[in-house]
Amino acid sequence: MGLYDTFIPVDWFYLAGAFGVVFIVSRVLKFVNGLKAVSWLPGLRLPLDQMSPPGVLISYCRWNPGLYLTWNERFTFYQGWNSETVSSVPFLLGPPSIYTSSLEVARQIVSSGPKSAWVKPIATSQTTSVWGDNILSTNNPEWRKHRRILGPAFTQSSTYTHLWSAAQRIYHEMTESEGWDMRDEVEIPVMQKLTFRFALNVILSTGFGIDLPWDSPPGQGDEVTLQQALRLYADHVTFFVLVPKWIQRLPFPWLKKMSTAYGVLHDYMHTQVAERRAGIGGEAELKSDIFSLLIHANEEDGKLSLTDSEVIGNVFSLLFAGHETTAQTFTIVLGYLGMYPDVQREMYDEIIRVVGRDREPVYEDFGKLQKILSLFFECVRLYPSGYLMIREAKEDTFLTIPKDGWSSETRTIAIEKGTHAIIDVVGIQLNPRYFDNPTRFDPSRWYGVSSESETVSAWSIGPRTCIGRKFAFVEAVCFLTLFIRDWHVEPILRKGESTEEWRERVMVPKLMLSLGVQDVPVKLTRRTSRKQ
C-alpha cells in the first residue's frame, strides 16, 4: 500500500468533519438571521418550514408540529403564546414566517396597490397557474388587469339568474337520476360524492355553457371524452396542480389517461376561445356563461386584453377552485343540519315562509332567504375552504401588532425581505375577539350581517376579496333551499353511537386542496310522504 493510499482515509475524515462544522455554523447563522427577520417575535422553532413539502409530509410530529387544523388546537395555539401573531423560524429548511389570527394584521398584509410590500410567493402562484396566469396567481399591476376584465362577468344579473336556473335544474336531475323521487327514505354513505358532482355540473353549465348529463356515458377503451376529461380534472385537480409535468408524462396507464384528459381539455378550451371570439359582434345573442362573458369583455378591452392562456387560466382557476370549496361546504352544512334538528326546522320554516311548498324558488327569493345564507356562513366560518393566505415580503417592511397579547396598545415590528406571512383564516374565524363562544355552531350570529362584511373572511379580505364570492352565495342558497324543503336530514349513526360521537368521528377536518371533512353518511326522509 502506497503513501497516497494510506492518507486518503485521514483526508476524508477531516474533510467530512470540516463540512459538518460548516453546515452546523451555517444553520446556526440561518436560525439567528431568521429570528432577526421577524424581530425576535416569540413562536415556533422548528427544523423545517411548515409550508415546505418535507414539512407538510412529516407534520404533526412533536418536533415538527405542522399546521394546527382541529378546533381545540387552533383555539389554544395563540393563547399559548399570549398573542394573535407569532413567528415560525426553521433552522434547517425554509424561510422565517409569521402566523396571524388577527384581522387587523391581515389587512396590513393583503393590502393592494403598487406600494404594497407583500406579494404572493412564486411557489404559491405556480400551483394556481396550471392553465395560464390568472387573477389568483398574479400580483400588481397584472392583477388589476385581470380584475378589470373579469369584473363584468361577475356583476351582471344575468350571470346569477343563469346560475340559479342551472342549479335548480341540476338538483332535480340529481334526485331523478338517483331514484329519490320514487322513495320516502334515502341512505347516502358518502354525501361528498353527490355534492361534488352537483357543484361540477353547475360550474360546467354556468362557467362554460356545457350542460353535462347527471350520468354521462363513459368513454370507450382508451378514449377520454370531454365529459370524462372534465370529471377527471375536477376529481383530481390536486394531481394536475401539484404533480410535476415530467411525472405526469411517465408511461403508466393511469398517468397516460390523466395526460390525455389534460390534452382533451387544452384543445377544447383553445378551440372554444377561437369560436366564441369569432362569434362576437355577429347576430347571435351573447351567451350568459362566464367563459363567453369573459371573452367578450376581453375583446372590448383592446390593447390591455388577456392572452388566450390567461382567459382559460382565469376560468379554470376560479371555477374549479369554486367547485371543490362549494361542494365541501354543502356536505358540511348537511352534516350540521343532521346534528341540529332545531336549526334545521328553523331553516325549513323560513323557506316555507318565503317560497312556500308549491312553487319553485326563483333568483328574486335570494335576498329574502337570509337564514339560509347565515347557515352557509356559519359552516364556512367553522371550516373555511381557503384556510390559509400566504404572502412574501418583497422588501423590508413593518407590521403593527398588539403590544402585549390582545391589548389595544400596539407596537411596530420590522420584517425583513423574504419573510413569509401566513394569514390563518381558521384562527381568525375562531378568534374570540370577533366571535363569542367561537367553537359553538350558531347560524344566528350572522343574522343581519351583510354579505359584503369582512367578517365573512373565508373569501379573503380587502381589495383582493374573491371575485366569485357572490357566485358561491347564490349557488348555496338555491341548493340548500331546494334540499331542505324536500328532505329532513339525519346522521347515520353506528350501533350505540351518539350524535356527538358521530360528530367527533365524521366532522374531522381533512386537508386537501381545500379544507373538508371525512366521508359524511346521512339519511334523508321526505318531508311530505309520497304515500299521503
Coordinates of C-alpha atoms in Angstrom, one line a residue:
M1 CA 0.0 0.0 0.0
G2 CA 1.5 3.3 -1.0
L3 CA 1.8 6.5 1.0
Y4 CA -1.1 8.2 -1.0
D5 CA -3.4 5.3 -0.2
T6 CA -2.5 5.5 3.4
F7 CA -3.6 9.1 3.8
I8 CA -6.8 9.1 1.9
P9 CA -9.0 7.9 4.8
V10 CA -7.5 10.5 7.1
D11 CA -8.1 13.3 4.5
W12 CA -11.8 12.2 4.0
F13 CA -12.3 12.1 7.8
Y14 CA -11.1 15.7 8.3
L15 CA -12.9 16.8 5.2
A16 CA -16.2 15.3 6.4
G17 CA -15.6 17.0 9.8
A18 CA -15.0 20.3 8.2
F19 CA -18.1 20.0 6.2
G20 CA -20.0 19.1 9.3
V21 CA -18.7 22.2 11.2
V22 CA -19.5 24.5 8.2
F23 CA -23.0 23.0 8.0
I24 CA -23.7 23.5 11.7
V25 CA -22.4 27.0 11.7
S26 CA -24.5 27.8 8.6
R27 CA -27.6 26.5 10.2
V28 CA -26.9 28.5 13.4
L29 CA -26.4 31.6 11.4
K30 CA -29.6 30.9 9.4
F31 CA -31.5 30.5 12.6
V32 CA -30.2 33.7 14.2
N33 CA -30.9 35.6 10.9
G34 CA -34.4 34.1 10.9
L35 CA -35.1 35.4 14.4
K36 CA -33.8 38.8 13.4
A37 CA -36.0 38.8 10.2
V38 CA -39.1 38.6 12.4
S39 CA -37.8 41.0 15.1
W40 CA -37.4 38.1 17.6
L41 CA -41.1 37.6 17.8
P42 CA -41.9 34.6 20.0
G43 CA -43.3 31.4 18.4
L44 CA -42.3 28.0 16.9
R45 CA -38.7 27.0 16.5
L46 CA -38.7 24.1 14.0
P47 CA -36.3 22.1 11.8
L48 CA -38.4 22.5 8.7
D49 CA -40.7 25.2 7.3
Q50 CA -44.3 24.1 7.8
M51 CA -45.2 25.1 4.2
S52 CA -42.4 23.2 2.5
P53 CA -43.2 19.7 1.1
P54 CA -40.9 18.0 3.6
G55 CA -42.5 20.0 6.4
V56 CA -46.0 19.1 5.3
L57 CA -45.1 15.4 4.9
I58 CA -43.8 15.0 8.4
S59 CA -46.1 17.4 10.2
Y60 CA -47.8 16.6 13.5
C61 CA -44.6 15.2 14.9
R62 CA -43.7 16.5 18.4
W63 CA -40.6 18.2 17.0
N64 CA -42.3 19.4 13.8
P65 CA -46.0 20.0 14.8
G66 CA -47.1 21.2 11.4
L67 CA -50.4 23.0 10.7
Y68 CA -53.0 23.0 13.5
L69 CA -56.3 22.1 12.0
T70 CA -58.6 20.9 14.8
W71 CA -60.7 23.4 16.7
N72 CA -59.1 22.8 20.1
E73 CA -55.5 23.1 18.8
R74 CA -56.3 26.2 16.7
F75 CA -58.2 27.7 19.6
T76 CA -55.5 27.3 22.2
F77 CA -52.4 27.7 19.9
Y78 CA -52.3 31.5 20.0
Q79 CA -53.4 31.6 23.7
G80 CA -50.3 29.6 24.5
W81 CA -48.2 32.4 23.1
N82 CA -50.4 35.1 24.5
S83 CA -50.5 36.7 21.1
E84 CA -52.6 36.7 17.9
T85 CA -49.4 37.0 15.9
V86 CA -46.5 34.5 16.3
S87 CA -43.4 33.6 14.4
S88 CA -42.1 30.3 12.9
V89 CA -38.3 30.1 12.4
P90 CA -36.9 26.9 10.9
F91 CA -33.2 26.2 11.3
L92 CA -32.8 23.5 8.6
L93 CA -35.0 24.4 5.7
G94 CA -37.3 27.2 4.7
P95 CA -37.8 31.0 5.3
P96 CA -38.8 32.6 8.6
S97 CA -42.6 33.2 8.8
I98 CA -45.2 34.9 10.9
Y99 CA -48.6 33.4 11.6
T100 CA -51.5 35.7 12.5
S101 CA -55.1 35.2 13.6
S102 CA -55.6 39.0 13.7
L103 CA -57.9 40.6 11.1
E104 CA -56.2 43.9 11.7
V105 CA -52.7 42.5 10.9
A106 CA -54.2 40.5 8.0
R107 CA -55.4 43.7 6.4
Q108 CA -51.9 45.2 6.5
I109 CA -50.5 42.1 4.7
V110 CA -53.1 41.8 2.0
S111 CA -53.4 45.5 1.2
S112 CA -53.2 46.0 -2.5
G113 CA -51.5 48.7 -4.6
P114 CA -48.2 49.5 -6.2
K115 CA -46.6 50.4 -2.9
S116 CA -47.6 47.2 -1.1
A117 CA -44.6 45.3 0.4
W118 CA -46.3 41.9 0.2
V119 CA -46.8 39.7 -2.8
K120 CA -47.9 36.1 -3.4
P121 CA -44.8 33.8 -3.3
I122 CA -43.7 32.4 -6.7
A123 CA -44.3 28.8 -5.5
T124 CA -47.8 29.5 -4.4
S125 CA -48.6 31.2 -7.8
Q126 CA -47.3 28.2 -9.7
T127 CA -49.9 26.0 -8.1
T128 CA -52.8 28.2 -9.4
S129 CA -51.4 28.9 -12.9
V130 CA -51.6 25.4 -14.5
W131 CA -53.6 26.7 -17.4
G132 CA -52.1 30.3 -17.5
D133 CA -51.6 33.4 -15.4
N134 CA -54.8 34.5 -13.7
I135 CA -56.4 36.7 -11.0
L136 CA -55.3 34.2 -8.3
S137 CA -51.7 33.9 -9.3
T138 CA -50.7 37.4 -10.3
N139 CA -49.5 40.4 -8.3
N140 CA -49.9 44.1 -9.1
P141 CA -50.1 45.6 -11.7
E142 CA -51.0 42.4 -13.6
W143 CA -53.7 41.6 -11.0
R144 CA -55.5 44.8 -11.7
K145 CA -55.7 44.0 -15.4
H146 CA -57.2 40.6 -14.7
R147 CA -59.6 42.0 -12.2
R148 CA -60.8 44.7 -14.6
I149 CA -61.6 42.2 -17.3
L150 CA -63.2 39.6 -15.1
G151 CA -65.4 42.2 -13.3
P152 CA -68.3 42.4 -15.9
A153 CA -68.8 38.6 -15.9
F154 CA -69.4 38.6 -12.1
T155 CA -71.5 41.8 -11.9
Q156 CA -74.2 41.1 -14.5
S157 CA -77.5 40.0 -13.0
S158 CA -77.9 37.6 -15.9
T159 CA -75.0 35.6 -14.6
Y160 CA -76.8 34.9 -11.3
T161 CA -80.2 34.3 -12.9
H162 CA -78.5 31.7 -15.2
L163 CA -76.7 30.2 -12.1
W164 CA -79.9 29.9 -10.1
S165 CA -81.7 28.3 -13.0
A166 CA -78.9 25.8 -13.7
A167 CA -78.6 24.8 -10.0
Q168 CA -82.3 24.2 -9.8
R169 CA -82.3 22.1 -13.0
I170 CA -79.3 20.0 -11.9
Y171 CA -80.8 19.4 -8.4
H172 CA -83.9 17.9 -10.0
E173 CA -81.8 15.9 -12.4
M174 CA -79.9 14.6 -9.4
T175 CA -82.9 13.5 -7.4
E176 CA -84.5 11.8 -10.5
S177 CA -81.3 10.1 -11.7
E178 CA -80.5 8.8 -8.1
G179 CA -84.1 7.5 -7.8
W180 CA -85.0 9.7 -4.9
D181 CA -88.3 10.8 -6.5
M182 CA -89.6 7.3 -6.0
R183 CA -88.6 6.9 -2.4
D184 CA -89.5 8.4 1.0
E185 CA -86.2 7.5 2.7
V186 CA -82.7 7.5 1.2
E187 CA -79.4 6.5 2.9
I188 CA -76.3 8.1 1.5
P189 CA -73.0 6.6 2.8
V190 CA -70.8 9.4 1.3
M191 CA -72.6 12.7 0.7
Q192 CA -69.5 14.2 -0.9
K193 CA -69.9 12.0 -4.0
L194 CA -73.2 13.8 -4.8
T195 CA -72.3 17.4 -3.7
F196 CA -69.1 17.2 -5.8
R197 CA -70.9 16.1 -8.9
F198 CA -73.7 18.7 -8.3
A199 CA -71.2 21.5 -8.0
L200 CA -69.2 20.3 -11.0
N201 CA -72.3 20.3 -13.2
V202 CA -73.3 23.7 -12.0
I203 CA -69.8 25.0 -12.8
L204 CA -69.8 23.5 -16.3
S205 CA -73.2 25.0 -17.1
T206 CA -72.7 28.5 -15.8
G207 CA -69.0 28.7 -16.3
F208 CA -68.6 27.1 -19.8
G209 CA -72.1 26.6 -21.2
I210 CA -71.7 22.8 -21.0
D211 CA -74.9 21.0 -19.8
L212 CA -73.4 17.7 -18.7
P213 CA -76.0 14.9 -18.1
W214 CA -76.0 13.7 -14.4
D215 CA -75.0 10.2 -15.6
S216 CA -72.8 11.0 -18.6
P217 CA -71.7 7.9 -20.5
P218 CA -68.0 6.8 -20.0
G219 CA -65.5 6.7 -22.9
Q220 CA -64.8 3.5 -24.7
G221 CA -61.4 1.8 -24.1
D222 CA -58.6 4.3 -24.0
E223 CA -60.9 7.1 -25.3
V224 CA -61.3 10.1 -23.0
T225 CA -64.4 12.1 -23.8
L226 CA -64.8 15.8 -22.9
Q227 CA -67.2 14.8 -20.1
Q228 CA -64.6 12.3 -18.7
A229 CA -61.8 14.8 -19.0
L230 CA -63.8 17.4 -17.1
R231 CA -64.6 15.0 -14.3
L232 CA -61.1 13.6 -14.2
Y233 CA -59.7 17.1 -13.8
A234 CA -62.3 18.1 -11.2
D235 CA -61.8 14.9 -9.2
H236 CA -58.0 15.0 -9.3
V237 CA -57.3 18.8 -9.5
T238 CA -54.7 18.4 -6.8
F239 CA -52.8 16.0 -9.1
F240 CA -52.8 18.5 -12.0
V241 CA -51.8 21.3 -9.7
L242 CA -49.1 19.8 -7.6
V243 CA -47.5 16.9 -9.5
P244 CA -44.6 17.9 -11.8
K245 CA -45.2 17.6 -15.5
W246 CA -42.4 15.1 -16.0
I247 CA -44.1 12.7 -13.6
Q248 CA -47.5 13.2 -15.4
R249 CA -45.8 12.1 -18.7
L250 CA -44.5 8.8 -17.3
P251 CA -45.7 5.7 -19.3
F252 CA -48.1 4.3 -16.8
P253 CA -51.8 3.7 -17.8
W254 CA -53.3 5.9 -15.1
L255 CA -50.9 8.7 -15.8
K256 CA -51.4 8.3 -19.5
K257 CA -55.2 8.7 -19.0
M258 CA -54.7 11.9 -16.9
S259 CA -52.3 13.3 -19.5
T260 CA -54.8 12.5 -22.2
A261 CA -57.6 14.3 -20.2
Y262 CA -55.4 17.4 -19.9
G263 CA -54.8 17.3 -23.7
V264 CA -58.5 17.0 -24.4
L265 CA -59.3 20.0 -22.2
H266 CA -56.4 22.0 -23.6
D267 CA -57.6 21.5 -27.2
Y268 CA -61.3 22.1 -26.3
M269 CA -60.6 25.3 -24.4
H270 CA -58.4 26.9 -27.1
T271 CA -60.9 25.9 -29.8
Q272 CA -63.8 27.5 -27.8
V273 CA -61.9 30.7 -27.3
A274 CA -61.4 31.0 -31.1
E275 CA -65.0 30.1 -31.9
R276 CA -66.6 32.4 -29.3
R277 CA -64.3 35.3 -30.3
A278 CA -65.3 34.8 -33.9
G279 CA -69.0 35.0 -32.9
I280 CA -68.6 38.3 -31.1
G281 CA -70.2 41.2 -33.0
G282 CA -72.4 38.9 -35.1
E283 CA -76.2 38.5 -34.9
A284 CA -76.0 35.7 -32.4
E285 CA -77.0 36.7 -28.9
L286 CA -74.2 36.8 -26.4
K287 CA -74.2 33.7 -24.2
S288 CA -74.6 34.2 -20.4
D289 CA -71.9 31.7 -19.3
I290 CA -68.9 33.2 -17.6
F291 CA -66.5 31.9 -20.3
S292 CA -68.4 33.8 -23.1
L293 CA -68.8 36.9 -21.0
L294 CA -65.1 37.0 -20.2
I295 CA -64.1 36.6 -23.8
H296 CA -66.5 39.4 -24.8
A297 CA -65.1 41.7 -22.1
N298 CA -61.6 40.8 -23.1
E299 CA -62.2 41.7 -26.7
E300 CA -63.7 45.0 -25.8
D301 CA -60.8 46.0 -23.6
G302 CA -58.4 46.4 -26.6
K303 CA -54.7 46.6 -26.2
L304 CA -54.7 45.6 -22.5
S305 CA -56.5 42.4 -23.1
L306 CA -55.6 38.9 -21.8
T307 CA -54.0 36.2 -23.9
D308 CA -55.9 33.0 -24.7
S309 CA -54.0 31.1 -22.0
E310 CA -54.8 33.8 -19.4
V311 CA -58.5 33.7 -20.3
I312 CA -58.5 29.9 -19.9
G313 CA -56.4 30.2 -16.7
N314 CA -58.9 32.6 -15.1
V315 CA -61.9 30.4 -15.9
F316 CA -60.3 27.2 -14.6
S317 CA -58.7 28.7 -11.5
L318 CA -61.9 30.5 -10.4
L319 CA -64.5 28.0 -11.3
F320 CA -62.7 24.7 -10.5
A321 CA -61.5 26.2 -7.2
G322 CA -65.1 27.2 -6.5
H323 CA -66.3 23.7 -7.4
E324 CA -64.3 22.0 -4.7
T325 CA -64.8 24.6 -2.0
T326 CA -68.5 24.9 -2.5
A327 CA -69.0 21.1 -2.7
Q328 CA -67.1 20.6 0.6
T329 CA -69.2 23.3 2.3
F330 CA -72.5 21.8 1.1
T331 CA -71.6 18.5 2.7
I332 CA -70.6 20.2 6.0
V333 CA -73.9 22.1 6.0
L334 CA -75.9 18.9 5.6
G335 CA -73.9 17.2 8.3
Y336 CA -74.7 20.0 10.7
L337 CA -78.3 20.1 9.9
G338 CA -78.5 16.4 10.8
M339 CA -76.8 17.1 14.2
Y340 CA -79.0 20.2 15.0
P341 CA -82.7 19.4 14.1
D342 CA -83.8 22.6 15.8
V343 CA -81.7 24.7 13.4
Q344 CA -82.9 22.5 10.5
R345 CA -86.5 23.3 11.5
E346 CA -85.8 27.0 11.7
M347 CA -84.3 26.9 8.1
Y348 CA -87.3 24.9 6.8
D349 CA -89.8 27.4 8.3
E350 CA -88.0 30.3 6.6
I351 CA -88.2 28.5 3.3
I352 CA -91.9 27.9 3.7
R353 CA -92.5 31.5 4.7
V354 CA -90.6 32.9 1.7
V355 CA -91.2 30.3 -1.0
G356 CA -94.0 28.1 0.1
R357 CA -94.4 24.3 -0.6
D358 CA -95.8 24.5 -4.1
R359 CA -93.8 26.9 -6.3
E360 CA -90.2 26.7 -7.4
P361 CA -87.9 29.2 -5.8
V362 CA -86.5 31.9 -8.1
Y363 CA -83.5 34.1 -8.0
E364 CA -85.6 37.0 -6.7
D365 CA -86.0 35.0 -3.5
F366 CA -82.2 35.0 -2.8
G367 CA -82.2 38.3 -0.8
K368 CA -85.1 37.1 1.4
L369 CA -83.6 33.8 2.4
Q370 CA -81.2 35.4 5.0
K371 CA -81.2 32.5 7.4
I372 CA -80.2 30.0 4.7
L373 CA -77.3 32.3 3.8
S374 CA -76.4 32.6 7.5
L375 CA -76.3 28.8 7.8
F376 CA -73.8 28.7 4.9
F377 CA -71.7 31.5 6.5
E378 CA -71.5 29.7 9.8
C379 CA -70.3 26.4 8.3
V380 CA -67.7 28.3 6.2
R381 CA -66.6 30.0 9.4
L382 CA -66.0 26.7 11.2
Y383 CA -64.5 25.0 8.1
P384 CA -63.1 27.7 5.8
S385 CA -62.1 26.1 2.5
G386 CA -59.4 28.6 1.9
Y387 CA -57.8 28.1 5.3
L388 CA -54.6 30.0 4.7
M389 CA -53.4 33.1 2.8
I390 CA -49.7 33.2 2.1
R391 CA -47.7 36.3 1.3
E392 CA -44.0 37.1 1.0
A393 CA -42.2 40.4 1.8
K394 CA -40.7 41.7 -1.4
E395 CA -38.8 44.3 0.6
D396 CA -38.0 45.2 4.2
T397 CA -41.2 46.4 5.8
F398 CA -43.1 46.9 9.1
L399 CA -46.2 45.5 10.8
T400 CA -48.2 46.9 13.6
I401 CA -49.3 44.3 16.2
P402 CA -50.7 44.4 19.7
K403 CA -48.1 45.4 22.3
D404 CA -49.0 42.6 24.7
G405 CA -51.3 39.7 24.0
W406 CA -54.7 41.1 23.0
S407 CA -54.0 44.6 24.2
S408 CA -55.4 47.6 22.5
E409 CA -52.0 49.2 22.6
T410 CA -49.8 48.5 19.6
R411 CA -46.1 48.2 18.7
T412 CA -44.3 48.2 15.3
I413 CA -42.0 45.3 14.4
A414 CA -39.6 45.2 11.5
I415 CA -40.0 42.4 8.9
E416 CA -37.1 41.6 6.5
K417 CA -37.4 40.9 2.8
G418 CA -38.1 37.2 2.1
T419 CA -40.1 36.6 5.2
H420 CA -43.4 34.8 4.7
A421 CA -46.7 35.8 6.3
I422 CA -49.4 33.2 6.8
I423 CA -52.8 34.6 7.4
D424 CA -54.6 31.9 9.5
V425 CA -58.2 32.1 8.3
V426 CA -59.2 29.3 10.7
G427 CA -57.5 31.2 13.6
I428 CA -59.3 34.4 12.6
Q429 CA -62.7 32.8 12.5
L430 CA -62.1 31.1 15.9
N431 CA -60.8 34.3 17.4
P432 CA -63.0 35.1 20.5
R433 CA -62.4 38.8 19.8
Y434 CA -64.6 38.5 16.7
F435 CA -66.9 35.7 17.7
D436 CA -68.5 34.9 21.1
N437 CA -68.0 31.2 22.0
P438 CA -66.3 30.7 18.6
T439 CA -66.3 26.9 18.6
R440 CA -70.1 26.8 19.0
F441 CA -72.3 26.2 15.9
D442 CA -74.6 29.1 15.8
P443 CA -76.0 30.4 12.5
S444 CA -77.9 33.2 14.3
R445 CA -74.6 35.1 14.8
W446 CA -74.8 36.0 11.1
Y447 CA -78.4 37.3 11.2
G448 CA -78.4 40.8 9.9
V449 CA -74.7 40.7 8.8
S450 CA -74.1 42.0 5.3
S451 CA -72.7 39.5 2.8
E452 CA -70.1 42.3 2.0
S453 CA -68.8 42.3 5.6
E454 CA -65.1 41.5 6.0
T455 CA -66.2 39.3 9.0
V456 CA -67.0 36.8 6.3
S457 CA -63.3 36.5 5.7
A458 CA -63.1 33.0 4.2
W459 CA -63.1 34.6 0.7
S460 CA -60.1 36.8 1.6
I461 CA -60.3 40.4 2.7
G462 CA -59.5 43.8 1.3
P463 CA -59.2 44.7 -2.4
R464 CA -58.4 41.0 -3.3
T465 CA -61.6 39.6 -1.9
C466 CA -62.6 36.7 -4.1
I467 CA -64.5 37.9 -7.1
G468 CA -66.6 34.8 -7.1
R469 CA -67.9 35.0 -3.6
K470 CA -71.5 36.0 -4.7
F471 CA -71.4 33.1 -7.1
A472 CA -70.9 30.8 -4.1
F473 CA -73.6 32.5 -2.1
V474 CA -76.3 32.2 -4.8
E475 CA -75.5 28.6 -5.6
A476 CA -75.5 27.7 -1.9
V477 CA -78.9 29.4 -1.2
C478 CA -80.5 27.8 -4.2
F479 CA -79.2 24.3 -3.5
L480 CA -80.0 24.4 0.3
T481 CA -83.4 25.9 -0.2
L482 CA -84.4 23.0 -2.6
F483 CA -82.8 20.3 -0.4
I484 CA -84.1 21.4 3.0
R485 CA -87.6 21.9 1.6
D486 CA -87.7 18.4 0.2
W487 CA -85.7 16.4 2.8
H488 CA -85.2 16.1 6.6
V489 CA -81.5 15.2 7.2
E490 CA -80.3 12.8 9.9
P491 CA -76.8 11.4 10.6
I492 CA -76.3 7.7 10.0
L493 CA -75.0 6.5 13.4
R494 CA -73.1 3.4 14.2
K495 CA -74.7 1.0 16.7
G496 CA -74.6 2.6 20.1
E497 CA -73.2 5.9 18.8
S498 CA -74.4 9.3 19.9
T499 CA -74.7 12.3 17.7
E500 CA -71.7 13.9 19.5
E501 CA -69.7 10.8 18.9
W502 CA -70.7 10.9 15.2
R503 CA -69.5 14.5 15.1
E504 CA -66.2 13.6 16.6
R505 CA -65.7 10.7 14.1
V506 CA -67.1 12.3 10.9
M507 CA -66.8 16.1 11.1
V508 CA -63.0 15.9 11.5
P509 CA -61.1 18.5 9.4
K510 CA -59.5 16.9 6.3
L511 CA -56.8 18.8 4.5
M512 CA -57.0 18.5 0.7
L513 CA -56.7 21.3 -1.9
S514 CA -59.3 22.9 0.4
L515 CA -60.4 22.1 3.9
G516 CA -63.1 19.5 4.1
V517 CA -64.2 16.7 6.5
Q518 CA -64.3 12.9 6.5
D519 CA -66.9 10.9 4.5
V520 CA -70.3 12.1 5.7
P521 CA -73.1 9.5 5.9
V522 CA -76.6 10.8 6.2
K523 CA -80.2 9.6 6.0
L524 CA -82.8 11.6 4.1
T525 CA -86.5 11.4 4.9
R526 CA -89.0 13.1 2.5
R527 CA -90.9 15.8 4.3
T528 CA -94.1 15.1 2.5
S529 CA -94.5 11.3 2.1
R530 CA -95.4 10.1 -1.4
K531 CA -97.9 7.8 0.2
Q532 CA -100.0 10.7 1.5

